[in-house]
Amino acid sequence: MENHMQKNLKIYNSLTGKKELFKPIHEKHVGIYVCGPTVYNHLHLGNCRTFISFDIVFRYLKHLGYKVRYVRNITDVGHLENEENDLEDKISKRSRLEGLEPMEIVQKYTLSFHNLLSILNVQSPSIEPTATGHIIEQIDMIKELIKKNLAYEINGSVYFNLKEYKKLYFYGILSKNKIDKLFNQKLNFSEEKRNPQDFSLWKRAHTSHIMSWNSPWGKGFPGWHIECTAMSTKYLGEIFDIHGGGIDLKFPHHECELAQAIGVYNKKYLAHYWMHTNLLTLNGKKMSKSTGNFLELKDIIHSHNKFCQKPFFPSIIRFFILQSHYRSVMNFSNQGLMNAEKGYDRIMKAVKILKDFHPKTLTKNHHIFDVFHWIQCCYKAINDDFNIPLLISHLFKATQVINFLNDIEKTHVNLLKKYMIYFVFDILGLQEKEQKAEKNPSEEKLKILIERLIKFRTEARKQKNWILSDRIRKELSQIGIPFHDEKLF
């Protein structure tokens, strides 16, 4: 059945503005590129929505039997927040604020990114390239654009030449922006640019700029857009199947990626299907670190905050996000999470009943639940541009009859169990809550003993008995209990 469903998947293509039947370039293989994070801070919940949405795409395509190469990059070169007048990129700025080297910042927030997605049960991509690991590829691509007169160098910086590009190709096919309208806009821009809308391919590094590399144009660093074009085409080819990201990247980032690829390879498209996830809003506004209007995952799963009345299990947050279609704007609310928790509990209870159930003899007069029709409805929902909210509604319909499993042909109960597990765990990626372990009396006694030792050490420090104090600290540290002393005086 899964292989049959390969032929029915439709995806909304941002490039054409309509749903299209999915036909991969290579029959049994799919290539996907999704723009990853700039690792200068922790993810907020709005960022998580994009990665959860494409995790569903990744999981489902594998479920259908495709061999999927999923590439999701790490931007570890901080692009300028405002390339016209801002000499400090996001990573360098964070480096200065935290007193760490730029690559320490990169490492810190890359680990944070991986940890947060792991908590939400988002699967790792097939390849996770970094921008700093592909400087050579980016320089080669820029050299090719200069050779074709689609880019120009001034004072050590290189810019994409939109007016020359316009003579050969159409700019704005993804975002539907009219290039003539863009050229007519009056903007403040660097005097070294030929046109305000020309974007950076390579920026000259000022002496204060920490992250820079040697290039044919002098010491500098790559622009934001060129890294994704270089990495996606290196691992997926000059044209691949799906390019994805948040809707806020559609313009200018994705439009510029597309123009660069067309300019270098002279192909019609970079990707056949462009998918964009919509915003997860807070207080009706876009989540953003810069405005302070955001929530981090840890705020919801570990502590109370002004938006949530209690902590929530990570899979409930994932389930909450999946209850809205990926192309719809979704607003975060405590009530939404509370409702998601009820729905999650309902589905998990049904799965447990199925796992524990042993089919009995069917009573002849009972209504029969058509498991085959239900399975087809579930697949039809996902195949309609990943309509996960509709799939969830079908899961709820199944839960209504699972409490009365005698209403199902006993030979079909195992089939229902099989596909409930497919949809709930394999495709939606939900996880069951772990059962709380019973308290171990020995562990409780050990905890009390450690607390008393710490208290005893504090008293020794107050009495300036440094030998005893240090001995207790050393012994505790050796069993993995480090701590920091507060000043006593």
Short mmCIF file of N, CA and C in Angstrom, two decimals, residues 79-135:
data_model
loop_
_atom_site.label_atom_id
_atom_site.label_comp_id
_atom_site.label_asym_id
_atom_site.label_seq_id
_atom_site.Cartn_x
_atom_site.Cartn_y
_atom_site.Cartn_z
N HIS A 79 26.11 36.15 8.94
CA HIS A 79 25.86 37.16 7.92
C HIS A 79 25.47 38.47 8.59
N LEU A 80 25.74 39.56 7.89
CA LEU A 80 25.47 40.88 8.46
C LEU A 80 23.98 41.09 8.67
N GLU A 81 23.62 41.70 9.81
CA GLU A 81 22.21 42.01 10.07
C GLU A 81 21.73 43.09 9.12
N ASN A 82 22.63 44.00 8.75
CA ASN A 82 22.32 45.03 7.76
C ASN A 82 23.61 45.26 6.98
N GLU A 83 23.67 44.69 5.79
CA GLU A 83 24.95 44.68 5.08
C GLU A 83 25.38 46.04 4.57
N GLU A 84 24.49 47.03 4.67
CA GLU A 84 24.85 48.36 4.17
C GLU A 84 25.68 49.15 5.18
N ASN A 85 25.34 49.04 6.46
CA ASN A 85 26.03 49.90 7.42
C ASN A 85 26.40 49.19 8.72
N ASP A 86 26.24 47.88 8.78
CA ASP A 86 26.53 47.14 10.00
C ASP A 86 27.79 46.32 9.78
N LEU A 87 28.86 46.65 10.50
CA LEU A 87 30.13 45.97 10.32
C LEU A 87 30.25 44.73 11.17
N GLU A 88 29.26 44.44 12.00
CA GLU A 88 29.34 43.32 12.92
C GLU A 88 28.24 42.31 12.62
N ASP A 89 28.66 41.06 12.35
CA ASP A 89 27.67 40.04 12.07
C ASP A 89 27.13 39.45 13.37
N LYS A 90 26.11 38.60 13.26
CA LYS A 90 25.41 38.08 14.44
C LYS A 90 26.30 37.23 15.34
N ILE A 91 27.16 36.41 14.72
CA ILE A 91 28.03 35.54 15.53
C ILE A 91 29.11 36.36 16.22
N SER A 92 29.69 37.31 15.50
CA SER A 92 30.72 38.16 16.11
C SER A 92 30.13 39.00 17.25
N LYS A 93 28.92 39.49 17.04
CA LYS A 93 28.27 40.28 18.07
C LYS A 93 28.04 39.45 19.33
N ARG A 94 27.57 38.20 19.13
CA ARG A 94 27.34 37.32 20.27
C ARG A 94 28.66 36.95 20.93
N SER A 95 29.70 36.79 20.13
CA SER A 95 31.03 36.50 20.65
C SER A 95 31.49 37.60 21.60
N ARG A 96 31.28 38.85 21.19
CA ARG A 96 31.67 39.98 22.03
C ARG A 96 30.84 40.05 23.31
N LEU A 97 29.53 39.80 23.19
CA LEU A 97 28.64 39.89 24.34
C LEU A 97 28.92 38.81 25.38
N GLU A 98 29.28 37.61 24.92
CA GLU A 98 29.50 36.50 25.84
C GLU A 98 30.97 36.31 26.23
N GLY A 99 31.86 37.06 25.56
CA GLY A 99 33.27 36.93 25.88
C GLY A 99 33.87 35.61 25.44
N LEU A 100 33.36 35.06 24.35
CA LEU A 100 33.85 33.79 23.80
C LEU A 100 34.33 34.00 22.38
N GLU A 101 35.20 33.08 21.92
CA GLU A 101 35.62 33.12 20.53
C GLU A 101 34.43 32.78 19.62
N PRO A 102 34.40 33.31 18.39
CA PRO A 102 33.27 33.02 17.49
C PRO A 102 32.96 31.54 17.33
N MET A 103 34.00 30.70 17.19
CA MET A 103 33.73 29.28 16.99
C MET A 103 33.29 28.59 18.29
N GLU A 104 33.58 29.21 19.44
CA GLU A 104 33.00 28.72 20.69
C GLU A 104 31.49 28.99 20.71
N ILE A 105 31.12 30.15 20.20
CA ILE A 105 29.69 30.49 20.08
C ILE A 105 29.01 29.50 19.14
N VAL A 106 29.66 29.24 18.00
CA VAL A 106 29.11 28.29 17.01
C VAL A 106 28.91 26.92 17.64
N GLN A 107 29.92 26.43 18.36
CA GLN A 107 29.84 25.11 18.98
C GLN A 107 28.74 25.08 20.04
N LYS A 108 28.69 26.10 20.85
CA LYS A 108 27.69 26.16 21.93
C LYS A 108 26.27 26.08 21.39
N TYR A 109 25.98 26.88 20.37
CA TYR A 109 24.60 26.95 19.90
C TYR A 109 24.27 25.88 18.86
N THR A 110 25.29 25.27 18.26
CA THR A 110 25.04 24.08 17.43
C THR A 110 24.60 22.92 18.32
N LEU A 111 25.31 22.75 19.44
CA LEU A 111 24.93 21.70 20.39
C LEU A 111 23.53 21.95 20.95
N SER A 112 23.23 23.22 21.23
CA SER A 112 21.90 23.58 21.72
C SER A 112 20.83 23.24 20.69
N PHE A 113 21.11 23.56 19.42
CA PHE A 113 20.19 23.27 18.32
C PHE A 113 19.90 21.77 18.23
N HIS A 114 20.95 20.96 18.26
CA HIS A 114 20.79 19.51 18.18
C HIS A 114 20.02 18.98 19.38
N ASN A 115 20.33 19.51 20.56
CA ASN A 115 19.66 19.03 21.77
C ASN A 115 18.17 19.34 21.74
N LEU A 116 17.81 20.54 21.32
CA LEU A 116 16.40 20.93 21.28
C LEU A 116 15.61 20.08 20.28
N LEU A 117 16.19 19.84 19.12
CA LEU A 117 15.50 19.03 18.12
C LEU A 117 15.39 17.58 18.57
N SER A 118 16.40 17.11 19.30
CA SER A 118 16.34 15.75 19.85
C SER A 118 15.21 15.62 20.86
N ILE A 119 15.03 16.64 21.68
CA ILE A 119 13.94 16.64 22.66
C ILE A 119 12.59 16.55 21.96
N LEU A 120 12.48 17.20 20.81
CA LEU A 120 11.23 17.19 20.04
C LEU A 120 11.15 16.00 19.09
N ASN A 121 12.11 15.08 19.19
CA ASN A 121 12.15 13.86 18.38
C ASN A 121 12.21 14.17 16.88
N VAL A 122 12.98 15.21 16.53
CA VAL A 122 13.23 15.53 15.13
C VAL A 122 14.45 14.73 14.69
N GLN A 123 14.31 13.97 13.61
CA GLN A 123 15.40 13.12 13.15
C GLN A 123 16.54 13.94 12.54
N SER A 124 17.75 13.43 12.67
CA SER A 124 18.91 14.11 12.09
C SER A 124 18.86 14.00 10.57
N PRO A 125 19.36 15.02 9.86
CA PRO A 125 19.39 14.94 8.39
C PRO A 125 20.44 13.94 7.93
N SER A 126 20.41 13.63 6.65
CA SER A 126 21.42 12.73 6.07
C SER A 126 22.79 13.39 6.07
N ILE A 127 22.82 14.68 5.76
CA ILE A 127 24.06 15.46 5.71
C ILE A 127 23.77 16.81 6.36
N GLU A 128 24.71 17.29 7.18
CA GLU A 128 24.55 18.60 7.83
C GLU A 128 25.81 19.43 7.59
N PRO A 129 25.94 20.01 6.40
CA PRO A 129 27.14 20.78 6.06
C PRO A 129 27.16 22.14 6.74
N THR A 130 28.36 22.67 6.94
CA THR A 130 28.52 24.00 7.54
C THR A 130 29.03 24.98 6.49
N ALA A 131 28.68 26.24 6.67
CA ALA A 131 29.14 27.27 5.73
C ALA A 131 30.66 27.40 5.75
N THR A 132 31.27 27.33 6.95
CA THR A 132 32.73 27.47 7.02
C THR A 132 33.45 26.30 6.37
N GLY A 133 32.79 25.16 6.28
CA GLY A 133 33.40 24.00 5.64
C GLY A 133 33.30 24.02 4.13
N HIS A 134 32.68 25.06 3.57
CA HIS A 134 32.47 25.11 2.12
C HIS A 134 32.81 26.50 1.55
N ILE A 135 33.83 27.12 2.13
CA ILE A 135 34.29 28.42 1.63
C ILE A 135 34.83 28.28 0.21
#
